[in-house]
Amino acid sequence: MAKKTPSTETFALRPFTPYVEKKGEEYMNDDQKLHFRGLLLNWRAELMEEVDRTVTHMKDEAANFPDPADRASQEEEFSLELRTRDRERKLIKKIDSTLELIENDDYGYCNACGVEIGIRRLEARPTATLCVDCKTLAEIKEKQIGG
């Protein structure tokens, strides 16, 4: 069997190198925490750049169009952009609370059952707080309640 080498994959918009686990290493050791801290900080920086771009875009593109249809189009564009930034603002808060979990050595464990969430799941969703099984159960319950 050929040894698999780490590839560079895309996380958000920037490339990253997946963590390569060493045989027998402890889960959520310092190297792993450093890896995830780096992913989260890069993701946060990327989101903050988008906020800056939005502010600049809205300042530069703001115009008082005489045509009501043009004005409405611009307002709709700005509204969509602001809604996206609001979702990203909430994500930044979640990233910050996840960074706090890393600092407190509580990162990487399921909030519901306490098992390890897993390196690959955390690389796919660094802010995950539930293992795959608990998340699946939560989604099933949500579908049953929500319809």
PDB file of C-alpha atoms in Angstrom:
ATOM      1  CA  MET A   1       0.000   0.000   0.000  1.00  0.00           C
ATOM      2  CA  ALA A   2       1.414   3.382  -1.005  1.00  0.00           C
ATOM      3  CA  LYS A   3       1.934   5.946   1.718  1.00  0.00           C
ATOM      4  CA  LYS A   4      -0.458   8.839   1.412  1.00  0.00           C
ATOM      5  CA  THR A   5       1.184  12.256   1.378  1.00  0.00           C
ATOM      6  CA  PRO A   6      -0.633  15.328   2.648  1.00  0.00           C
ATOM      7  CA  SER A   7      -2.154  17.397  -0.088  1.00  0.00           C
ATOM      8  CA  THR A   8      -3.043  21.031   0.018  1.00  0.00           C
ATOM      9  CA  GLU A   9      -6.794  21.432  -0.002  1.00  0.00           C
ATOM     10  CA  THR A  10      -9.045  24.449   0.024  1.00  0.00           C
ATOM     11  CA  PHE A  11     -10.483  25.638   3.321  1.00  0.00           C
ATOM     12  CA  ALA A  12     -12.863  28.516   2.778  1.00  0.00           C
ATOM     13  CA  LEU A  13     -10.948  30.308   0.021  1.00  0.00           C
ATOM     14  CA  ARG A  14      -7.373  29.681   1.106  1.00  0.00           C
ATOM     15  CA  PRO A  15      -5.395  26.476   0.709  1.00  0.00           C
ATOM     16  CA  PHE A  16      -4.421  24.493   3.789  1.00  0.00           C
ATOM     17  CA  THR A  17      -2.494  21.345   4.507  1.00  0.00           C
ATOM     18  CA  PRO A  18      -4.519  18.614   6.257  1.00  0.00           C
ATOM     19  CA  TYR A  19      -3.150  17.430   9.564  1.00  0.00           C
ATOM     20  CA  VAL A  20      -1.226  14.164   9.330  1.00  0.00           C
ATOM     21  CA  GLU A  21      -1.755  12.094  12.449  1.00  0.00           C
ATOM     22  CA  LYS A  22       1.279  10.305  13.842  1.00  0.00           C
ATOM     23  CA  LYS A  23       0.913   6.733  15.007  1.00  0.00           C
ATOM     24  CA  GLY A  24       0.023   6.575  18.685  1.00  0.00           C
ATOM     25  CA  GLU A  25      -0.273  10.330  19.210  1.00  0.00           C
ATOM     26  CA  GLU A  26      -2.686  11.655  21.783  1.00  0.00           C
ATOM     27  CA  TYR A  27      -5.918  13.248  20.539  1.00  0.00           C
ATOM     28  CA  MET A  28      -5.955  17.061  20.682  1.00  0.00           C
ATOM     29  CA  ASN A  29      -2.298  17.371  21.536  1.00  0.00           C
ATOM     30  CA  ASP A  30      -0.453  20.674  21.157  1.00  0.00           C
ATOM     31  CA  ASP A  31       0.312  20.101  17.455  1.00  0.00           C
ATOM     32  CA  GLN A  32      -3.337  19.428  16.660  1.00  0.00           C
ATOM     33  CA  LYS A  33      -4.505  22.422  18.668  1.00  0.00           C
ATOM     34  CA  LEU A  34      -1.955  24.592  16.867  1.00  0.00           C
ATOM     35  CA  HIS A  35      -3.218  23.269  13.507  1.00  0.00           C
ATOM     36  CA  PHE A  36      -6.845  24.101  14.306  1.00  0.00           C
ATOM     37  CA  ARG A  37      -5.989  27.459  15.860  1.00  0.00           C
ATOM     38  CA  GLY A  38      -4.235  28.336  12.592  1.00  0.00           C
ATOM     39  CA  LEU A  39      -7.226  27.214  10.507  1.00  0.00           C
ATOM     40  CA  LEU A  40      -9.627  29.227  12.622  1.00  0.00           C
ATOM     41  CA  LEU A  41      -7.470  32.358  12.647  1.00  0.00           C
ATOM     42  CA  ASN A  42      -7.049  32.205   8.867  1.00  0.00           C
ATOM     43  CA  TRP A  43     -10.779  31.725   8.398  1.00  0.00           C
ATOM     44  CA  ARG A  44     -11.507  34.649  10.718  1.00  0.00           C
ATOM     45  CA  ALA A  45      -9.012  36.886   8.864  1.00  0.00           C
ATOM     46  CA  GLU A  46     -10.632  35.953   5.577  1.00  0.00           C
ATOM     47  CA  LEU A  47     -14.073  36.879   6.890  1.00  0.00           C
ATOM     48  CA  MET A  48     -12.764  40.179   8.239  1.00  0.00           C
ATOM     49  CA  GLU A  49     -11.286  40.984   4.808  1.00  0.00           C
ATOM     50  CA  GLU A  50     -14.740  40.416   3.308  1.00  0.00           C
ATOM     51  CA  VAL A  51     -16.222  42.859   5.820  1.00  0.00           C
ATOM     52  CA  ASP A  52     -13.663  45.471   4.817  1.00  0.00           C
ATOM     53  CA  ARG A  53     -14.372  44.854   1.121  1.00  0.00           C
ATOM     54  CA  THR A  54     -18.101  45.264   1.707  1.00  0.00           C
ATOM     55  CA  VAL A  55     -17.660  48.573   3.493  1.00  0.00           C
ATOM     56  CA  THR A  56     -15.395  49.858   0.726  1.00  0.00           C
ATOM     57  CA  HIS A  57     -17.749  48.588  -1.974  1.00  0.00           C
ATOM     58  CA  MET A  58     -20.791  50.205  -0.392  1.00  0.00           C
ATOM     59  CA  LYS A  59     -18.993  53.534  -0.017  1.00  0.00           C
ATOM     60  CA  ASP A  60     -17.639  53.492  -3.558  1.00  0.00           C
ATOM     61  CA  GLU A  61     -20.783  52.220  -5.255  1.00  0.00           C
ATOM     62  CA  ALA A  62     -23.343  54.263  -3.348  1.00  0.00           C
ATOM     63  CA  ALA A  63     -25.125  56.510  -5.784  1.00  0.00           C
ATOM     64  CA  ASN A  64     -28.377  58.357  -5.870  1.00  0.00           C
ATOM     65  CA  PHE A  65     -29.860  57.049  -9.095  1.00  0.00           C
ATOM     66  CA  PRO A  66     -32.663  59.167 -10.546  1.00  0.00           C
ATOM     67  CA  ASP A  67     -34.347  56.045 -11.917  1.00  0.00           C
ATOM     68  CA  PRO A  68     -36.326  54.253  -9.192  1.00  0.00           C
ATOM     69  CA  ALA A  69     -35.603  50.834 -10.726  1.00  0.00           C
ATOM     70  CA  ASP A  70     -31.840  51.449 -10.636  1.00  0.00           C
ATOM     71  CA  ARG A  71     -32.079  52.673  -7.064  1.00  0.00           C
ATOM     72  CA  ALA A  72     -34.119  49.623  -6.062  1.00  0.00           C
ATOM     73  CA  SER A  73     -31.579  47.295  -7.715  1.00  0.00           C
ATOM     74  CA  GLN A  74     -28.740  48.916  -5.813  1.00  0.00           C
ATOM     75  CA  GLU A  75     -30.634  48.747  -2.519  1.00  0.00           C
ATOM     76  CA  GLU A  76     -31.423  45.072  -3.099  1.00  0.00           C
ATOM     77  CA  GLU A  77     -27.753  44.352  -3.870  1.00  0.00           C
ATOM     78  CA  PHE A  78     -26.664  46.149  -0.709  1.00  0.00           C
ATOM     79  CA  SER A  79     -29.350  44.343   1.316  1.00  0.00           C
ATOM     80  CA  LEU A  80     -28.131  40.928   0.139  1.00  0.00           C
ATOM     81  CA  GLU A  81     -24.541  41.884   0.876  1.00  0.00           C
ATOM     82  CA  LEU A  82     -25.423  43.083   4.366  1.00  0.00           C
ATOM     83  CA  ARG A  83     -27.372  39.891   5.079  1.00  0.00           C
ATOM     84  CA  THR A  84     -24.354  37.846   4.064  1.00  0.00           C
ATOM     85  CA  ARG A  85     -22.086  39.943   6.298  1.00  0.00           C
ATOM     86  CA  ASP A  86     -24.501  39.490   9.193  1.00  0.00           C
ATOM     87  CA  ARG A  87     -24.250  35.690   8.834  1.00  0.00           C
ATOM     88  CA  GLU A  88     -20.472  36.041   8.687  1.00  0.00           C
ATOM     89  CA  ARG A  89     -20.512  38.227  11.807  1.00  0.00           C
ATOM     90  CA  LYS A  90     -22.271  35.394  13.641  1.00  0.00           C
ATOM     91  CA  LEU A  91     -19.714  32.951  12.261  1.00  0.00           C
ATOM     92  CA  ILE A  92     -16.874  35.159  13.523  1.00  0.00           C
ATOM     93  CA  LYS A  93     -18.427  35.003  17.014  1.00  0.00           C
ATOM     94  CA  LYS A  94     -18.576  31.214  16.714  1.00  0.00           C
ATOM     95  CA  ILE A  95     -14.936  31.120  15.593  1.00  0.00           C
ATOM     96  CA  ASP A  96     -13.965  33.261  18.591  1.00  0.00           C
ATOM     97  CA  SER A  97     -15.794  30.944  20.994  1.00  0.00           C
ATOM     98  CA  THR A  98     -14.124  27.943  19.327  1.00  0.00           C
ATOM     99  CA  LEU A  99     -10.702  29.557  19.799  1.00  0.00           C
ATOM    100  CA  GLU A 100     -11.622  29.969  23.462  1.00  0.00           C
ATOM    101  CA  LEU A 101     -12.441  26.237  23.645  1.00  0.00           C
ATOM    102  CA  ILE A 102      -8.956  25.481  22.304  1.00  0.00           C
ATOM    103  CA  GLU A 103      -7.402  27.713  24.965  1.00  0.00           C
ATOM    104  CA  ASN A 104      -9.418  25.949  27.682  1.00  0.00           C
ATOM    105  CA  ASP A 105      -8.526  22.447  26.376  1.00  0.00           C
ATOM    106  CA  ASP A 106     -12.210  21.707  25.674  1.00  0.00           C
ATOM    107  CA  TYR A 107     -11.919  21.631  21.878  1.00  0.00           C
ATOM    108  CA  GLY A 108     -12.550  18.523  19.809  1.00  0.00           C
ATOM    109  CA  TYR A 109     -14.971  16.725  22.126  1.00  0.00           C
ATOM    110  CA  CYS A 110     -18.711  16.317  21.597  1.00  0.00           C
ATOM    111  CA  ASN A 111     -20.841  18.578  23.789  1.00  0.00           C
ATOM    112  CA  ALA A 112     -23.578  15.932  23.990  1.00  0.00           C
ATOM    113  CA  CYS A 113     -21.742  12.657  24.655  1.00  0.00           C
ATOM    114  CA  GLY A 114     -18.124  13.670  25.268  1.00  0.00           C
ATOM    115  CA  VAL A 115     -16.481  11.474  22.613  1.00  0.00           C
ATOM    116  CA  GLU A 116     -13.780  12.720  20.260  1.00  0.00           C
ATOM    117  CA  ILE A 117     -15.257  14.569  17.294  1.00  0.00           C
ATOM    118  CA  GLY A 118     -12.362  13.558  15.053  1.00  0.00           C
ATOM    119  CA  ILE A 119      -9.660  15.369  13.112  1.00  0.00           C
ATOM    120  CA  ARG A 120     -11.273  15.047   9.657  1.00  0.00           C
ATOM    121  CA  ARG A 121     -14.671  16.273  10.837  1.00  0.00           C
ATOM    122  CA  LEU A 122     -13.045  19.223  12.563  1.00  0.00           C
ATOM    123  CA  GLU A 123     -11.094  20.056   9.421  1.00  0.00           C
ATOM    124  CA  ALA A 124     -14.350  19.998   7.457  1.00  0.00           C
ATOM    125  CA  ARG A 125     -16.139  22.078  10.104  1.00  0.00           C
ATOM    126  CA  PRO A 126     -13.686  23.559  12.623  1.00  0.00           C
ATOM    127  CA  THR A 127     -16.495  25.018  14.728  1.00  0.00           C
ATOM    128  CA  ALA A 128     -18.253  21.637  15.173  1.00  0.00           C
ATOM    129  CA  THR A 129     -19.358  20.922  18.722  1.00  0.00           C
ATOM    130  CA  LEU A 130     -21.099  17.593  18.119  1.00  0.00           C
ATOM    131  CA  CYS A 131     -19.793  14.259  16.863  1.00  0.00           C
ATOM    132  CA  VAL A 132     -21.329  12.870  13.672  1.00  0.00           C
ATOM    133  CA  ASP A 133     -23.724  10.570  15.556  1.00  0.00           C
ATOM    134  CA  CYS A 134     -25.071  13.276  17.882  1.00  0.00           C
ATOM    135  CA  LYS A 135     -25.358  15.757  15.009  1.00  0.00           C
ATOM    136  CA  THR A 136     -27.305  13.198  12.967  1.00  0.00           C
ATOM    137  CA  LEU A 137     -29.678  12.582  15.882  1.00  0.00           C
ATOM    138  CA  ALA A 138     -30.131  16.340  16.381  1.00  0.00           C
ATOM    139  CA  GLU A 139     -30.983  16.779  12.692  1.00  0.00           C
ATOM    140  CA  ILE A 140     -33.498  13.910  12.818  1.00  0.00           C
ATOM    141  CA  LYS A 141     -35.166  15.456  15.881  1.00  0.00           C
ATOM    142  CA  GLU A 142     -35.189  18.856  14.182  1.00  0.00           C
ATOM    143  CA  LYS A 143     -36.909  17.379  11.099  1.00  0.00           C
ATOM    144  CA  GLN A 144     -39.508  15.648  13.258  1.00  0.00           C
ATOM    145  CA  ILE A 145     -40.298  18.791  15.233  1.00  0.00           C
ATOM    146  CA  GLY A 146     -39.961  21.293  12.388  1.00  0.00           C
ATOM    147  CA  GLY A 147     -41.767  19.221   9.786  1.00  0.00           C
TER     148      GLY A 147
END
